[in-house]
GROMACS .gro file of C-alpha atoms in nm:
model
  427
    1MET     CA    1   0.000   0.000   0.000
    2ASN     CA    2   0.120   0.352  -0.071
    3SER     CA    3   0.225   0.561   0.226
    4PRO     CA    4  -0.022   0.831   0.348
    5SER     CA    5   0.210   1.112   0.242
    6ARG     CA    6   0.251   0.972  -0.110
    7CYS     CA    7  -0.125   0.917  -0.151
    8CYS     CA    8  -0.211   1.271  -0.048
    9LEU     CA    9   0.075   1.413  -0.247
   10ALA     CA   10  -0.077   1.244  -0.551
   11LEU     CA   11  -0.404   1.426  -0.484
   12VAL     CA   12  -0.223   1.760  -0.468
   13VAL     CA   13  -0.030   1.694  -0.786
   14ALA     CA   14  -0.336   1.568  -0.975
   15ALA     CA   15  -0.514   1.895  -0.900
   16LEU     CA   16  -0.233   2.113  -1.029
   17ILE     CA   17  -0.030   1.939  -1.300
   18PRO     CA   18  -0.097   2.004  -1.669
   19SER     CA   19  -0.397   1.824  -1.815
   20ALA     CA   20  -0.179   1.609  -2.042
   21ALA     CA   21  -0.063   1.423  -1.736
   22PHE     CA   22  -0.418   1.338  -1.628
   23ALA     CA   23  -0.433   1.067  -1.893
   24GLN     CA   24  -0.151   0.890  -1.710
   25SER     CA   25  -0.327   0.883  -1.371
   26PRO     CA   26  -0.504   0.560  -1.271
   27PRO     CA   27  -0.871   0.568  -1.378
   28ASP     CA   28  -0.965   0.378  -1.062
   29SER     CA   29  -0.814   0.634  -0.822
   30LEU     CA   30  -1.158   0.738  -0.699
   31TYR     CA   31  -1.236   0.396  -0.553
   32ARG     CA   32  -0.888   0.292  -0.436
   33MET     CA   33  -0.867   0.289  -0.057
   34GLN     CA   34  -0.616   0.535   0.087
   35ASP     CA   35  -0.461   0.538   0.431
   36VAL     CA   36  -0.570   0.890   0.532
   37GLN     CA   37  -0.800   1.029   0.800
   38THR     CA   38  -1.084   1.260   0.688
   39ARG     CA   39  -1.180   1.553   0.910
   40TRP     CA   40  -1.442   1.828   0.889
   41ILE     CA   41  -1.416   2.141   1.102
   42SER     CA   42  -1.739   2.337   1.151
   43PRO     CA   43  -1.924   2.508   1.437
   44GLU     CA   44  -2.069   2.163   1.514
   45ASN     CA   45  -1.718   2.022   1.557
   46PRO     CA   46  -1.473   2.313   1.605
   47THR     CA   47  -1.167   2.091   1.645
   48GLY     CA   48  -1.257   1.822   1.393
   49ALA     CA   49  -1.190   1.561   1.661
   50ARG     CA   50  -1.303   1.202   1.616
   51GLY     CA   51  -1.654   1.144   1.751
   52ALA     CA   52  -1.694   1.507   1.863
   53GLY     CA   53  -1.949   1.636   1.609
   54GLY     CA   54  -2.302   1.752   1.687
   55THR     CA   55  -2.278   1.748   2.066
   56VAL     CA   56  -2.468   2.071   2.136
   57ASN     CA   57  -2.846   2.077   2.193
   58LYS     CA   58  -2.851   1.698   2.203
   59GLY     CA   59  -2.739   1.687   1.842
   60ALA     CA   60  -3.036   1.889   1.713
   61LYS     CA   61  -2.841   2.150   1.513
   62GLY     CA   62  -2.738   2.352   1.813
   63ALA     CA   63  -2.423   2.514   1.673
   64ALA     CA   64  -2.467   2.578   1.304
   65PHE     CA   65  -2.286   2.914   1.302
   66ILE     CA   66  -2.069   3.149   1.505
   67VAL     CA   67  -2.101   3.521   1.576
   68VAL     CA   68  -1.793   3.739   1.530
   69PRO     CA   69  -1.832   4.085   1.691
   70PRO     CA   70  -1.682   4.400   1.538
   71GLY     CA   71  -1.312   4.416   1.617
   72ALA     CA   72  -1.291   4.049   1.712
   73SER     CA   73  -1.096   3.764   1.557
   74VAL     CA   74  -1.165   3.393   1.565
   75ASP     CA   75  -0.972   3.086   1.461
   76LEU     CA   76  -1.193   2.878   1.235
   77ALA     CA   77  -0.933   2.601   1.238
   78ASP     CA   78  -0.636   2.527   1.461
   79ILE     CA   79  -0.487   2.197   1.345
   80ARG     CA   80  -0.181   2.012   1.474
   81GLY     CA   81   0.015   1.763   1.267
   82ALA     CA   82   0.054   1.716   0.893
   83GLY     CA   83  -0.234   1.736   0.651
   84ILE     CA   84  -0.401   1.897   0.350
   85VAL     CA   85  -0.693   2.140   0.354
   86HIS     CA   86  -0.904   2.044   0.052
   87ARG     CA   87  -1.208   2.270   0.069
   88ILE     CA   88  -1.341   2.573   0.255
   89TRP     CA   89  -1.706   2.684   0.248
   90ILE     CA   90  -1.829   3.001   0.420
   91SER     CA   91  -2.180   3.143   0.426
   92GLY     CA   92  -2.373   3.383   0.648
   93THR     CA   93  -2.369   3.760   0.649
   94ILE     CA   94  -2.022   3.814   0.500
   95PRO     CA   95  -2.093   3.701   0.141
   96ARG     CA   96  -2.407   3.919   0.139
   97ASN     CA   97  -2.263   4.234   0.301
   98ALA     CA   98  -2.035   4.446   0.082
   99GLU     CA   99  -1.865   4.616   0.375
  100GLN     CA  100  -1.793   4.284   0.545
  101ARG     CA  101  -1.661   4.136   0.219
  102ARG     CA  102  -1.387   4.401   0.223
  103LEU     CA  103  -1.339   4.455   0.596
  104VAL     CA  104  -1.338   4.097   0.723
  105ARG     CA  105  -0.996   3.961   0.646
  106LEU     CA  106  -0.886   3.600   0.609
  107GLU     CA  107  -0.551   3.482   0.744
  108MET     CA  108  -0.387   3.140   0.707
  109TYR     CA  109  -0.075   3.029   0.891
  110TRP     CA  110   0.122   2.714   0.814
  111ASP     CA  111   0.353   2.530   1.055
  112ARG     CA  112   0.323   2.788   1.336
  113ALA     CA  113   0.470   3.066   1.121
  114ALA     CA  114   0.485   3.413   1.275
  115THR     CA  115   0.331   3.583   0.968
  116PRO     CA  116   0.039   3.461   0.756
  117ALA     CA  117   0.081   3.293   0.418
  118VAL     CA  118  -0.266   3.421   0.326
  119ASN     CA  119  -0.374   3.773   0.424
  120ALA     CA  120  -0.656   3.921   0.217
  121PRO     CA  121  -1.005   4.071   0.233
  122ILE     CA  122  -1.228   3.768   0.241
  123GLY     CA  123  -1.447   3.859  -0.057
  124ASP     CA  124  -1.148   3.931  -0.280
  125PHE     CA  125  -0.977   3.611  -0.167
  126PHE     CA  126  -1.276   3.401  -0.275
  127GLY     CA  127  -1.252   3.507  -0.633
  128ILE     CA  128  -1.404   3.849  -0.706
  129GLY     CA  129  -1.280   4.199  -0.635
  130LEU     CA  130  -1.431   4.539  -0.552
  131GLY     CA  131  -1.625   4.405  -0.254
  132LEU     CA  132  -1.881   4.249  -0.487
  133ALA     CA  133  -2.060   3.914  -0.499
  134VAL     CA  134  -2.160   3.761  -0.832
  135PRO     CA  135  -2.273   3.402  -0.902
  136PHE     CA  136  -1.992   3.212  -1.074
  137GLU     CA  137  -1.802   2.886  -1.082
  138SER     CA  138  -1.433   2.841  -1.159
  139ALA     CA  139  -1.183   2.562  -1.106
  140LEU     CA  140  -1.061   2.705  -0.775
  141PHE     CA  141  -1.340   2.929  -0.641
  142GLN     CA  142  -1.719   2.911  -0.658
  143ASN     CA  143  -2.011   3.131  -0.551
  144PRO     CA  144  -2.312   2.935  -0.679
  145GLU     CA  145  -2.585   3.193  -0.617
  146GLY     CA  146  -2.389   3.499  -0.511
  147ARG     CA  147  -2.431   3.434  -0.139
  148SER     CA  148  -2.161   3.187  -0.034
  149PHE     CA  149  -1.786   3.135  -0.063
  150ASN     CA  150  -1.630   2.809  -0.179
  151MET     CA  151  -1.269   2.722  -0.255
  152THR     CA  152  -1.122   2.390  -0.368
  153VAL     CA  153  -0.749   2.457  -0.360
  154PRO     CA  154  -0.525   2.192  -0.200
  155MET     CA  155  -0.328   2.349   0.087
  156PRO     CA  156  -0.072   2.116   0.249
  157PHE     CA  157   0.094   2.176   0.585
  158ARG     CA  158   0.358   1.979   0.774
  159THR     CA  159   0.318   2.052   1.145
  160ALA     CA  160   0.020   2.286   1.191
  161ALA     CA  161  -0.246   2.497   1.022
  162ARG     CA  162  -0.439   2.796   1.154
  163ILE     CA  163  -0.720   2.970   0.959
  164ARG     CA  164  -0.843   3.291   1.114
  165LEU     CA  165  -1.115   3.550   1.051
  166VAL     CA  166  -1.058   3.910   1.166
  167ASN     CA  167  -1.370   4.129   1.166
  168GLU     CA  168  -1.275   4.492   1.101
  169ALA     CA  169  -1.629   4.580   0.989
  170PRO     CA  170  -1.858   4.786   1.217
  171SER     CA  171  -2.122   4.508   1.221
  172TYR     CA  172  -2.155   4.160   1.369
  173ALA     CA  173  -2.071   3.879   1.129
  174LEU     CA  174  -2.270   3.554   1.140
  175VAL     CA  175  -2.055   3.279   0.993
  176TRP     CA  176  -2.148   2.929   0.877
  177TYR     CA  177  -1.842   2.732   0.765
  178ASP     CA  178  -1.688   2.395   0.678
  179ILE     CA  179  -1.316   2.328   0.651
  180ASN     CA  180  -1.252   1.985   0.503
  181TYR     CA  181  -0.905   1.837   0.541
  182SER     CA  182  -0.710   1.513   0.559
  183GLU     CA  183  -0.462   1.407   0.824
  184VAL     CA  184  -0.145   1.247   0.686
  185ALA     CA  185   0.175   1.109   0.836
  186SER     CA  186   0.411   1.344   0.648
  187HIS     CA  187   0.475   1.522   0.319
  188ALA     CA  188   0.749   1.477   0.063
  189ALA     CA  189   1.015   1.748   0.040
  190ASP     CA  190   0.878   1.892  -0.286
  191VAL     CA  191   0.530   1.969  -0.147
  192LEU     CA  192   0.473   2.347  -0.148
  193TYR     CA  193   0.274   2.586   0.075
  194PHE     CA  194  -0.024   2.785  -0.053
  195HIS     CA  195  -0.007   3.167  -0.030
  196ALA     CA  196  -0.227   3.462  -0.127
  197THR     CA  197  -0.169   3.835  -0.105
  198TRP     CA  198  -0.387   4.141  -0.176
  199ARG     CA  199  -0.293   4.495  -0.264
  200ARG     CA  200  -0.456   4.812  -0.392
  201ASP     CA  201  -0.334   5.132  -0.556
  202LEU     CA  202  -0.596   5.408  -0.548
  203ALA     CA  203  -0.430   5.590  -0.840
  204THR     CA  204  -0.172   5.403  -1.041
  205THR     CA  205   0.110   5.605  -1.196
  206PRO     CA  206   0.096   5.630  -1.578
  207GLY     CA  207   0.393   5.439  -1.714
  208THR     CA  208   0.445   5.235  -1.396
  209ASP     CA  209   0.308   4.880  -1.393
  210PHE     CA  210   0.079   4.768  -1.111
  211GLU     CA  211   0.225   4.474  -0.918
  212LEU     CA  212  -0.019   4.186  -0.910
  213LEU     CA  213   0.242   3.989  -0.717
  214PRO     CA  214   0.536   4.175  -0.565
  215ARG     CA  215   0.865   3.987  -0.589
  216VAL     CA  216   0.874   3.672  -0.377
  217GLN     CA  217   1.185   3.462  -0.335
  218GLY     CA  218   1.213   3.085  -0.332
  219ARG     CA  219   1.090   2.796  -0.540
  220GLY     CA  220   0.724   2.780  -0.625
  221ARG     CA  221   0.438   2.821  -0.864
  222TYR     CA  222   0.232   3.126  -0.960
  223LEU     CA  223  -0.133   3.012  -0.966
  224GLY     CA  224  -0.302   3.327  -1.089
  225THR     CA  225  -0.495   3.633  -0.983
  226ASN     CA  226  -0.824   3.816  -0.967
  227VAL     CA  227  -0.825   4.188  -1.040
  228GLY     CA  228  -1.062   4.477  -0.974
  229VAL     CA  229  -1.045   4.804  -1.171
  230ILE     CA  230  -1.224   5.133  -1.102
  231GLY     CA  231  -1.170   5.389  -1.378
  232GLY     CA  232  -0.949   5.661  -1.237
  233HIS     CA  233  -1.088   5.973  -1.407
  234GLU     CA  234  -1.424   6.085  -1.542
  235ALA     CA  235  -1.258   6.172  -1.874
  236TYR     CA  236  -1.169   5.807  -1.929
  237ARG     CA  237  -1.536   5.708  -1.947
  238GLY     CA  238  -1.629   5.560  -2.281
  239THR     CA  239  -1.272   5.456  -2.357
  240TRP     CA  240  -1.111   5.114  -2.317
  241PHE     CA  241  -0.902   5.043  -2.006
  242GLY     CA  242  -0.752   4.703  -2.089
  243GLU     CA  243  -0.457   4.738  -2.326
  244GLY     CA  244  -0.203   4.667  -2.051
  245GLU     CA  245   0.009   4.352  -2.075
  246VAL     CA  246   0.062   4.104  -1.792
  247LYS     CA  247   0.432   4.038  -1.739
  248VAL     CA  248   0.585   3.759  -1.529
  249PHE     CA  249   0.942   3.811  -1.411
  250LEU     CA  250   1.096   3.472  -1.339
  251ASP     CA  251   1.406   3.399  -1.133
  252GLU     CA  252   1.687   3.632  -1.252
  253ASP     CA  253   1.464   3.857  -1.467
  254THR     CA  254   1.517   4.225  -1.384
  255THR     CA  255   1.410   4.496  -1.629
  256GLN     CA  256   1.250   4.261  -1.884
  257PRO     CA  257   1.028   3.960  -1.812
  258THR     CA  258   1.048   3.610  -1.954
  259LEU     CA  259   0.669   3.588  -1.991
  260ALA     CA  260   0.481   3.876  -2.155
  261GLY     CA  261   0.119   3.885  -2.265
  262THR     CA  262  -0.047   4.104  -2.527
  263GLY     CA  263  -0.326   4.278  -2.335
  264THR     CA  264  -0.543   4.264  -2.026
  265GLU     CA  265  -0.845   4.103  -2.190
  266ASP     CA  266  -0.612   3.871  -2.381
  267TYR     CA  267  -0.472   3.744  -2.052
  268ILE     CA  268  -0.819   3.631  -1.945
  269GLY     CA  269  -0.892   3.449  -2.270
  270THR     CA  270  -1.104   3.703  -2.457
  271GLY     CA  271  -1.030   3.988  -2.699
  272TRP     CA  272  -1.150   4.310  -2.858
  273GLY     CA  273  -1.298   4.430  -2.531
  274GLN     CA  274  -1.437   4.251  -2.231
  275GLY     CA  275  -1.790   4.141  -2.148
  276ARG     CA  276  -1.926   3.921  -1.868
  277TYR     CA  277  -1.846   3.550  -1.856
  278ALA     CA  278  -1.717   3.284  -1.616
  279GLY     CA  279  -1.492   2.994  -1.709
  280ARG     CA  280  -1.295   2.729  -1.526
  281TYR     CA  281  -0.962   2.905  -1.563
  282PHE     CA  282  -1.051   3.262  -1.660
  283GLY     CA  283  -1.349   3.493  -1.642
  284SER     CA  284  -1.484   3.848  -1.630
  285LEU     CA  285  -1.750   3.873  -1.362
  286VAL     CA  286  -1.803   4.250  -1.378
  287ALA     CA  287  -1.773   4.448  -1.703
  288ASP     CA  288  -1.958   4.776  -1.656
  289ASP     CA  289  -1.839   5.000  -1.939
  290ALA     CA  290  -2.073   5.283  -1.842
  291ARG     CA  291  -1.918   5.319  -1.496
  292ASP     CA  292  -1.570   5.192  -1.586
  293LEU     CA  293  -1.584   4.898  -1.340
  294TYR     CA  294  -1.425   4.559  -1.405
  295ALA     CA  295  -1.353   4.244  -1.205
  296PHE     CA  296  -1.183   3.944  -1.369
  297TYR     CA  297  -0.960   3.642  -1.302
  298ARG     CA  298  -0.708   3.403  -1.456
  299PHE     CA  299  -0.575   3.075  -1.311
  300HIS     CA  300  -0.272   2.889  -1.449
  301LEU     CA  301  -0.371   2.526  -1.398
  302ASP     CA  302  -0.328   2.374  -1.743
  303ASP     CA  303  -0.044   2.615  -1.825
  304PRO     CA  304   0.172   2.603  -1.510
  305VAL     CA  305   0.406   2.890  -1.420
  306PHE     CA  306   0.693   2.757  -1.209
  307PHE     CA  307   0.979   2.962  -1.067
  308HIS     CA  308   1.302   2.841  -0.909
  309GLN     CA  309   1.448   3.150  -0.745
  310ALA     CA  310   1.194   3.431  -0.750
  311CYS     CA  311   0.876   3.559  -0.914
  312ARG     CA  312   0.714   3.898  -0.976
  313VAL     CA  313   0.396   3.964  -1.179
  314THR     CA  314   0.284   4.304  -1.311
  315LEU     CA  315   0.001   4.459  -1.513
  316GLN     CA  316   0.062   4.759  -1.739
  317GLN     CA  317  -0.171   5.053  -1.684
  318MET     CA  318  -0.276   5.122  -2.042
  319GLY     CA  319  -0.595   5.209  -2.229
  320ASN     CA  320  -0.708   5.291  -2.582
  321ALA     CA  321  -0.908   5.579  -2.730
  322PRO     CA  322  -0.939   5.780  -3.053
  323ILE     CA  323  -0.664   6.037  -3.098
  324ALA     CA  324  -0.905   6.330  -3.060
  325LYS     CA  325  -1.017   6.194  -2.721
  326VAL     CA  326  -0.660   6.155  -2.598
  327ARG     CA  327  -0.572   6.505  -2.715
  328ALA     CA  328  -0.870   6.640  -2.521
  329MET     CA  329  -0.751   6.452  -2.212
  330LEU     CA  330  -0.405   6.605  -2.239
  331ALA     CA  331  -0.549   6.954  -2.288
  332ALA     CA  332  -0.758   6.908  -1.971
  333GLY     CA  333  -0.461   6.784  -1.767
  334VAL     CA  334  -0.595   6.428  -1.738
  335PRO     CA  335  -0.323   6.166  -1.665
  336ALA     CA  336  -0.241   6.017  -2.007
  337ILE     CA  337   0.081   5.933  -2.191
  338PRO     CA  338   0.038   5.831  -2.559
  339VAL     CA  339   0.252   5.528  -2.654
  340LEU     CA  340   0.117   5.393  -2.986
  341VAL     CA  341  -0.098   5.507  -3.280
  342LEU     CA  342  -0.268   5.259  -3.514
  343ASP     CA  343  -0.359   5.426  -3.844
  344LEU     CA  344  -0.609   5.218  -4.044
  345LYS     CA  345  -0.598   5.471  -4.332
  346GLY     CA  346  -0.974   5.504  -4.332
  347GLN     CA  347  -1.041   5.131  -4.366
  348ASN     CA  348  -1.267   4.902  -4.167
  349VAL     CA  349  -1.035   4.708  -3.937
  350MET     CA  350  -1.229   4.389  -4.014
  351ASP     CA  351  -1.202   4.430  -4.391
  352MET     CA  352  -0.877   4.606  -4.486
  353ARG     CA  353  -0.828   4.550  -4.859
  354THR     CA  354  -0.644   4.858  -4.983
  355THR     CA  355  -0.327   4.863  -4.774
  356ALA     CA  356  -0.180   4.746  -4.445
  357PRO     CA  357  -0.226   4.971  -4.141
  358ASP     CA  358   0.059   5.182  -4.006
  359ILE     CA  359   0.172   5.117  -3.649
  360HIS     CA  360   0.354   5.412  -3.493
  361LEU     CA  361   0.547   5.326  -3.176
  362LEU     CA  362   0.560   5.671  -3.018
  363LEU     CA  363   0.822   5.588  -2.756
  364ASP     CA  364   1.058   5.446  -3.020
  365ALA     CA  365   1.001   5.713  -3.285
  366PRO     CA  366   1.122   6.051  -3.153
  367GLY     CA  367   1.121   6.205  -3.502
  368LEU     CA  368   0.742   6.226  -3.529
  369PRO     CA  369   0.564   6.564  -3.507
  370PRO     CA  370   0.431   6.655  -3.163
  371PHE     CA  371   0.128   6.451  -3.057
  372THR     CA  372  -0.091   6.763  -3.053
  373ASP     CA  373   0.014   6.860  -3.408
  374THR     CA  374  -0.242   6.790  -3.683
  375SER     CA  375   0.038   6.639  -3.894
  376HIS     CA  376   0.093   6.371  -3.632
  377PRO     CA  377  -0.017   6.022  -3.748
  378GLN     CA  378  -0.390   5.972  -3.696
  379GLY     CA  379  -0.580   5.675  -3.554
  380GLY     CA  380  -0.654   5.490  -3.234
  381VAL     CA  381  -0.413   5.555  -2.948
  382ASN     CA  382  -0.280   5.331  -2.675
  383TYR     CA  383  -0.200   5.548  -2.375
  384TYR     CA  384  -0.075   5.503  -2.021
  385ARG     CA  385  -0.347   5.595  -1.772
  386SER     CA  386  -0.413   5.606  -1.396
  387ASP     CA  387  -0.679   5.382  -1.242
  388ASP     CA  388  -0.781   5.244  -0.903
  389VAL     CA  389  -0.656   4.885  -0.921
  390SER     CA  390  -0.667   4.605  -0.664
  391ALA     CA  391  -0.572   4.239  -0.696
  392THR     CA  392  -0.540   3.911  -0.511
  393ALA     CA  393  -0.250   3.693  -0.624
  394TYR     CA  394  -0.234   3.319  -0.551
  395PHE     CA  395   0.085   3.115  -0.548
  396TYR     CA  396   0.268   2.821  -0.395
  397LEU     CA  397   0.604   2.863  -0.224
  398ASP     CA  398   0.861   2.631  -0.068
  399ARG     CA  399   0.825   2.801   0.271
  400PRO     CA  400   0.535   2.894   0.501
  401GLU     CA  401   0.617   3.269   0.507
  402ASN     CA  402   0.651   3.493   0.201
  403GLY     CA  403   0.805   3.817   0.331
  404LEU     CA  404   0.543   4.037   0.161
  405PRO     CA  405   0.408   4.356   0.324
  406PRO     CA  406   0.112   4.325   0.561
  407LEU     CA  407  -0.244   4.378   0.440
  408ALA     CA  408  -0.345   4.741   0.384
  409PRO     CA  409  -0.548   4.903   0.664
  410ALA     CA  410  -0.927   4.897   0.664
  411ASP     CA  411  -0.969   5.256   0.543
  412LEU     CA  412  -0.766   5.194   0.227
  413ARG     CA  413  -0.956   4.873   0.154
  414VAL     CA  414  -1.298   5.044   0.136
  415ARG     CA  415  -1.216   5.399   0.028
  416HIS     CA  416  -1.446   5.527  -0.253
  417LEU     CA  417  -1.626   5.192  -0.286
  418LYS     CA  418  -1.962   5.303  -0.142
  419GLU     CA  419  -2.007   5.582  -0.394
  420ARG     CA  420  -1.826   5.432  -0.694
  421VAL     CA  421  -1.913   5.062  -0.676
  422TRP     CA  422  -2.175   4.970  -0.417
  423ALA     CA  423  -2.425   5.251  -0.486
  424GLU     CA  424  -2.591   5.044  -0.760
  425PRO     CA  425  -2.546   4.688  -0.887
  426PRO     CA  426  -2.274   4.661  -1.153
  427ARG     CA  427  -2.371   4.572  -1.507
   0.00000   0.00000   0.00000
């Protein structure tokens, strides 16, 4: 019989390796007995101990939820020994309360580490930004009807695991939850720890990329991200925000990355703009062009991104608009730096028969007339812009601590959201 650590390691690997390898896994793995111990932690069995479930109110559903007062914190799970958390489900007031989705934070500690491997606003962590809740299902996170949180990400630990809720909202949180995990004897040396980090920039700097994942050191795997964007200026309305490329700096990369995408909507599997959709590995859950609000995600499961020394992931802050619109922005002092002009020479982009378009790379072509001059090349313009951007990044690392900055304070997490995002449902 396989050892417990090898059996559970196989489960972790099967969930994360490229799909081509699935064909090599045993088709009978679902009904092969494994030497592991299954545990569920919930309010009805807070420790997950054997034979300790449903003891309150003579077993008649006496402890279905907990109450977390404002300013309080509670450990949902405090596990000793080696194991793997397979699934977390949370319901109650938090998924249905926008303020709580941003002001209740989720922390996870592995192996008694001093700092958390996961530290994020709970709503953003469970797959959608901007303090919103939208029904969706992906490979890693699910919110079936827009009122519960589910995650199915394998999270191994060697000596201990602690999962904590911290309520920084001004209201009481009622929390129903399950944490499903397996106890194992040990883990192989190549088993990694799960991490997640959240950050927000209220006004990105034109020409400076937003860091989805600040540089982390060690061996690991970048799993992906979910991003929230609030258009940074009224003058941007009606223009396209998502020309920015995702760039992944691997190991010794410094000024230039090894992995570079072609655009924001391209990174999440679509193109020519961005509507609403949800897929297993990528999706766009909020695409409100009228109010310049977007929330989207991408997970690298079938296309793994491994790093062996370090990893950093960025998103360019770039939009697109007609040249007249960009000129008007510049005249009004709106943050905008033109970087490219695409001249279609009067043709329909979908049916260009006369001649090829001209592509003018403005940062590489200093001999062009000034951008405001009428003799400057005409067409659509890619331009650096400034938006309110937030993101949760997910990754595995070969250590239980990641060295990243602590989570931003409560005020920064909710600033401008009531008036810009929560005032009416996004479209």
